[in-house]
Amino acid sequence: MNAIISSINTTACAAVMANAKNYDGKLIAQIPIELLQLADYQRKEGSTVKIIAQNWDNRKCDPLIVSFRDGAFYVVDGQHRMAAAKLIGKHDLTCVIYQMTYEEEADYFADQMENVRLLTVYQRLQAKAEAGYGYAKDIFDICKELGVQLTSSRRHGPGCCSAVNALVRIYNSYGHDALVSVLKAVDEIGWHYTKGGYSSISLSSLCRLLAHVGDSEKMISVARKVVKNRSFDDVMAEAYTTYPGRGATSALSQLLVA
C-alpha cells in the first residue's frame, strides 16, 4: 500500500512540475499540502504555528521555498506556514520551486534569516552538519563520543551543553584536539553533572588555561588543584571574591591560571 501511495505522490509531483510557471526566472506553482514533505534538518514545530493560523491572511503569506528532489517536494523555508495552513484547512500553498541536493537544502536552511522564528545557534550548527560542513559534523561527533548532549534550551539537565557558540569558537580558534581536551577536563574535574559545568564561562576559561599551560594533562592537573571537587558555583564564588570587578570568564580564567 505504501508503495502505491508513494507512486501516486511521485506522479502528482511530476504533474505539478510540468505545470509550474516561470516568472522572472522563478518556478512557481500551487502545491497540494499533502505533497509537501520535511527533511531531517528542519526544526520541530513551535508555538508560533497556532498564532500564524489564528492570524492567517492569504495576502501576507509569502510563497514557501521548496526543493524538488528525488521526485518529491521538500519544504526548505516555510515549515510553520505550512503547519498553520493545515490547521485552518487549506489544501494548497503557493511555492517557489528549486532543484537542490539534500546538502544544498540544509545549507540554504542554515543561512536563511526569514523564518517566523530565527534559528538558534544549535539549529544552525545542526543544519550546517547536515549540509556537510566538516567542522559542524566534527563538533557533533566529538560531543557524542564524550557523552555531551547538545541542546538549544537553556533549561537543561546534567550532561547537557547549550553553549554551542563557545564550542564553535574553541574549535575554530584552537582545533579539534583542544575542544576534546576542554570537554574531557569538564568531566575530569567533576563538573559533568554540575550546573554551569558546560557553560560558556567554564568552557572558555578551561580553554584559556589550556592555551596557558600548553598541555592537556597539565591543564587537567591544574584545574583539579583549583577546583578541589567543588561545584562550579562554589569555584565561581571564590573567583569573584579573589578578583572583584572582573567579568565571570575573566575571573575564573585568572583563578585557574594564577
Short mmCIF file of C-alpha atoms in Angstrom, two decimals:
data_model
loop_
_atom_site.label_atom_id
_atom_site.label_comp_id
_atom_site.label_asym_id
_atom_site.label_seq_id
_atom_site.Cartn_x
_atom_site.Cartn_y
_atom_site.Cartn_z
CA MET A 1 0.00 0.00 0.00
CA ASN A 2 2.81 2.42 0.91
CA ALA A 3 4.48 1.72 -2.42
CA ILE A 4 1.24 2.53 -4.25
CA ILE A 5 0.78 5.79 -2.33
CA SER A 6 4.40 6.72 -3.00
CA SER A 7 3.95 6.06 -6.70
CA ILE A 8 0.79 8.20 -6.81
CA ASN A 9 2.55 11.05 -4.99
CA THR A 10 5.54 10.86 -7.32
CA THR A 11 3.23 11.08 -10.31
CA ALA A 12 1.36 14.00 -8.76
CA CYS A 13 4.63 15.85 -8.03
CA ALA A 14 5.77 15.32 -11.61
CA ALA A 15 2.46 16.79 -12.82
CA VAL A 16 2.95 19.86 -10.61
CA MET A 17 6.43 20.37 -12.05
CA ALA A 18 5.13 20.02 -15.59
CA ASN A 19 2.53 22.74 -15.00
CA ALA A 20 4.65 25.12 -12.91
CA LYS A 21 5.02 28.64 -14.33
CA ASN A 22 8.27 30.53 -14.77
CA TYR A 23 8.10 34.12 -13.52
CA ASP A 24 11.29 36.16 -13.81
CA GLY A 25 13.41 33.05 -13.53
CA LYS A 26 11.47 31.60 -10.58
CA LEU A 27 9.46 28.42 -10.97
CA ILE A 28 6.15 28.92 -9.12
CA ALA A 29 3.23 26.55 -8.55
CA GLN A 30 0.29 25.86 -6.25
CA ILE A 31 1.30 22.65 -4.48
CA PRO A 32 -1.14 20.48 -2.51
CA ILE A 33 -0.06 20.45 1.14
CA GLU A 34 -0.23 16.67 1.19
CA LEU A 35 2.66 16.59 -1.30
CA LEU A 36 4.95 18.78 0.84
CA GLN A 37 7.49 16.97 3.00
CA LEU A 38 10.01 17.95 5.69
CA ALA A 39 13.64 16.83 5.71
CA ASP A 40 15.67 15.97 8.82
CA TYR A 41 17.37 19.37 9.03
CA GLN A 42 14.04 21.09 9.77
CA ARG A 43 13.08 22.18 13.29
CA LYS A 44 10.27 20.85 15.43
CA GLU A 45 7.10 22.88 15.13
CA GLY A 46 6.98 25.76 17.60
CA SER A 47 4.19 27.52 19.45
CA THR A 48 4.06 30.18 16.72
CA VAL A 49 2.11 27.82 14.45
CA LYS A 50 -1.18 28.46 16.27
CA ILE A 51 -0.58 32.20 16.25
CA ILE A 52 0.06 32.16 12.50
CA ALA A 53 -3.11 30.10 11.99
CA GLN A 54 -5.22 32.46 14.10
CA ASN A 55 -4.00 35.49 12.16
CA TRP A 56 -3.90 33.89 8.73
CA ASP A 57 -4.09 36.29 5.81
CA ASN A 58 -3.54 34.96 2.29
CA ARG A 59 -2.28 38.38 1.20
CA LYS A 60 0.52 38.27 3.76
CA CYS A 61 1.57 34.66 3.25
CA ASP A 62 4.82 34.66 1.29
CA PRO A 63 5.40 31.70 -1.03
CA LEU A 64 7.13 28.72 0.54
CA ILE A 65 10.60 27.81 -0.70
CA VAL A 66 10.63 24.14 -1.70
CA SER A 67 13.12 21.81 -3.30
CA PHE A 68 12.12 19.24 -5.89
CA ARG A 69 14.36 16.27 -5.13
CA ASP A 70 14.04 12.57 -5.91
CA GLY A 71 10.54 13.09 -7.26
CA ALA A 72 9.23 14.84 -4.13
CA PHE A 73 8.82 18.36 -2.74
CA TYR A 74 10.70 19.29 0.45
CA VAL A 75 9.97 22.49 2.35
CA VAL A 76 13.16 24.48 2.88
CA ASP A 77 11.62 27.73 4.14
CA GLY A 78 8.03 27.85 5.35
CA GLN A 79 7.56 24.91 7.70
CA HIS A 80 5.49 26.89 10.20
CA ARG A 81 3.33 28.46 7.49
CA MET A 82 2.64 25.00 6.10
CA ALA A 83 1.67 23.67 9.56
CA ALA A 84 -0.60 26.68 10.14
CA ALA A 85 -2.23 26.20 6.73
CA LYS A 86 -3.03 22.61 7.68
CA LEU A 87 -4.68 23.78 10.89
CA ILE A 88 -7.08 26.10 9.05
CA GLY A 89 -7.87 23.51 6.39
CA LYS A 90 -6.08 24.93 3.37
CA HIS A 91 -5.43 22.42 0.61
CA ASP A 92 -2.54 24.02 -1.26
CA LEU A 93 0.06 26.75 -0.99
CA THR A 94 1.98 28.92 -3.42
CA CYS A 95 5.57 27.72 -3.63
CA VAL A 96 8.78 28.77 -5.33
CA ILE A 97 10.46 25.60 -6.58
CA TYR A 98 14.19 24.94 -6.78
CA GLN A 99 16.02 21.74 -7.56
CA MET A 100 18.60 21.21 -4.83
CA THR A 101 20.52 18.35 -3.31
CA TYR A 102 19.85 17.46 0.34
CA GLU A 103 23.11 19.20 1.31
CA GLU A 104 22.18 22.36 -0.60
CA GLU A 105 18.78 22.42 1.09
CA ALA A 106 20.33 22.12 4.55
CA ASP A 107 22.84 24.83 3.71
CA TYR A 108 20.08 27.15 2.49
CA PHE A 109 18.07 26.44 5.63
CA ALA A 110 21.09 27.19 7.85
CA ASP A 111 21.73 30.54 6.18
CA GLN A 112 18.23 31.83 5.62
CA MET A 113 17.08 34.53 8.05
CA GLU A 114 13.41 34.85 7.13
CA ASN A 115 11.86 32.20 9.36
CA VAL A 116 8.97 33.11 11.64
CA ARG A 117 11.41 32.47 14.48
CA LEU A 118 15.14 32.97 13.95
CA LEU A 119 17.26 29.86 14.17
CA THR A 120 19.12 29.18 17.38
CA VAL A 121 22.89 28.68 17.26
CA TYR A 122 22.31 24.98 17.89
CA GLN A 123 19.87 24.71 14.97
CA ARG A 124 22.30 26.49 12.68
CA LEU A 125 25.12 24.15 13.67
CA GLN A 126 22.86 21.14 13.17
CA ALA A 127 21.84 22.34 9.71
CA LYS A 128 25.47 23.04 8.80
CA ALA A 129 26.35 19.49 9.86
CA GLU A 130 23.55 18.12 7.67
CA ALA A 131 24.87 20.26 4.81
CA GLY A 132 28.24 18.55 5.08
CA TYR A 133 30.29 21.26 6.78
CA GLY A 134 33.20 19.35 8.32
CA TYR A 135 33.63 21.49 11.43
CA ALA A 136 29.94 21.24 12.38
CA LYS A 137 29.79 17.47 11.94
CA ASP A 138 33.05 17.07 13.86
CA ILE A 139 31.71 19.06 16.82
CA PHE A 140 28.60 16.84 16.96
CA ASP A 141 30.76 13.71 16.70
CA ILE A 142 33.09 14.89 19.48
CA CYS A 143 30.18 15.61 21.81
CA LYS A 144 28.52 12.29 21.05
CA GLU A 145 31.72 10.37 21.71
CA LEU A 146 32.27 12.16 25.02
CA GLY A 147 28.66 11.83 26.16
CA VAL A 148 27.87 15.55 25.96
CA GLN A 149 24.33 16.23 24.80
CA LEU A 150 23.97 19.42 22.78
CA THR A 151 20.74 21.35 23.24
CA SER A 152 19.22 24.67 22.26
CA SER A 153 17.45 25.06 25.60
CA ARG A 154 18.99 27.00 28.46
CA ARG A 155 16.92 24.93 30.85
CA HIS A 156 18.54 21.58 30.63
CA GLY A 157 19.71 18.71 32.76
CA PRO A 158 23.13 17.35 33.77
CA GLY A 159 25.49 16.41 30.96
CA CYS A 160 23.85 18.86 28.54
CA CYS A 161 25.51 21.80 26.84
CA SER A 162 23.76 24.79 25.32
CA ALA A 163 26.94 26.88 24.95
CA VAL A 164 27.24 25.99 21.27
CA ASN A 165 28.87 29.32 20.42
CA ALA A 166 31.70 28.53 22.83
CA LEU A 167 32.21 25.09 21.27
CA VAL A 168 32.38 26.56 17.77
CA ARG A 169 34.73 29.33 18.90
CA ILE A 170 37.11 26.88 20.60
CA TYR A 171 37.05 24.52 17.63
CA ASN A 172 37.65 27.25 15.06
CA SER A 173 40.35 29.01 17.10
CA TYR A 174 42.24 26.07 18.60
CA GLY A 175 41.12 22.97 16.69
CA HIS A 176 39.67 19.51 17.21
CA ASP A 177 42.10 18.34 19.90
CA ALA A 178 41.62 21.46 22.02
CA LEU A 179 37.85 21.01 22.09
CA VAL A 180 38.27 17.35 23.05
CA SER A 181 40.66 18.34 25.86
CA VAL A 182 38.35 21.02 27.23
CA LEU A 183 35.31 18.75 27.26
CA LYS A 184 37.30 15.95 28.87
CA ALA A 185 38.52 18.40 31.51
CA VAL A 186 34.94 19.23 32.47
CA ASP A 187 34.39 15.54 33.20
CA GLU A 188 37.75 15.06 34.95
CA ILE A 189 37.18 17.89 37.43
CA GLY A 190 33.69 16.64 38.26
CA TRP A 191 31.62 19.29 36.51
CA HIS A 192 29.98 16.96 34.03
CA TYR A 193 26.83 16.76 36.17
CA THR A 194 27.19 20.17 37.81
CA LYS A 195 25.13 23.23 36.92
CA GLY A 196 27.33 25.52 34.86
CA GLY A 197 29.84 22.79 34.07
CA TYR A 198 29.28 23.10 30.32
CA SER A 199 28.58 26.82 30.37
CA SER A 200 30.37 29.25 28.10
CA ILE A 201 32.20 30.58 31.18
CA SER A 202 33.54 27.16 32.12
CA LEU A 203 34.48 26.09 28.58
CA SER A 204 36.15 29.39 27.68
CA SER A 205 38.10 29.51 30.97
CA LEU A 206 39.37 25.96 30.61
CA CYS A 207 40.39 26.73 27.04
CA ARG A 208 42.39 29.73 28.24
CA LEU A 209 44.06 27.50 30.82
CA LEU A 210 44.93 25.01 28.09
CA ALA A 211 46.45 27.77 25.96
CA HIS A 212 48.40 29.00 29.02
CA VAL A 213 49.94 25.65 30.04
CA GLY A 214 50.10 24.20 26.53
CA ASP A 215 49.34 20.63 27.52
CA SER A 216 46.08 18.75 28.06
CA GLU A 217 47.21 16.61 31.01
CA LYS A 218 48.80 19.58 32.77
CA MET A 219 45.65 21.62 32.17
CA ILE A 220 43.53 18.96 33.85
CA SER A 221 46.01 18.64 36.73
CA VAL A 222 46.00 22.41 37.37
CA ALA A 223 42.20 22.60 37.10
CA ARG A 224 41.81 19.76 39.63
CA LYS A 225 44.01 21.54 42.16
CA VAL A 226 41.97 24.72 41.87
CA VAL A 227 38.52 23.08 41.80
CA LYS A 228 39.20 20.64 44.66
CA ASN A 229 36.00 18.66 43.98
CA ARG A 230 33.87 21.78 44.44
CA SER A 231 30.87 22.72 42.33
CA PHE A 232 31.06 25.29 39.54
CA ASP A 233 29.10 27.81 41.66
CA ASP A 234 31.46 27.40 44.63
CA VAL A 235 34.54 27.93 42.47
CA MET A 236 32.92 30.96 40.84
CA ALA A 237 32.26 32.42 44.29
CA GLU A 238 36.00 32.21 45.02
CA ALA A 239 36.83 33.69 41.62
CA TYR A 240 34.58 36.71 42.19
CA THR A 241 35.98 37.21 45.71
CA THR A 242 39.60 36.91 44.59
CA TYR A 243 39.20 39.08 41.51
CA PRO A 244 36.41 41.57 42.26
CA GLY A 245 35.18 43.75 39.45
CA ARG A 246 36.05 41.27 36.73
CA GLY A 247 33.61 39.53 34.45
CA ALA A 248 32.78 35.88 35.07
CA THR A 249 35.05 34.38 32.40
CA SER A 250 37.90 36.73 33.23
CA ALA A 251 37.66 35.98 36.96
CA LEU A 252 37.52 32.20 36.54
CA SER A 253 40.30 32.22 33.95
CA GLN A 254 42.57 34.21 36.24
CA LEU A 255 41.83 31.90 39.17
CA LEU A 256 42.76 28.88 37.06
CA VAL A 257 46.00 30.26 35.64
CA ALA A 258 47.23 32.02 38.80
#
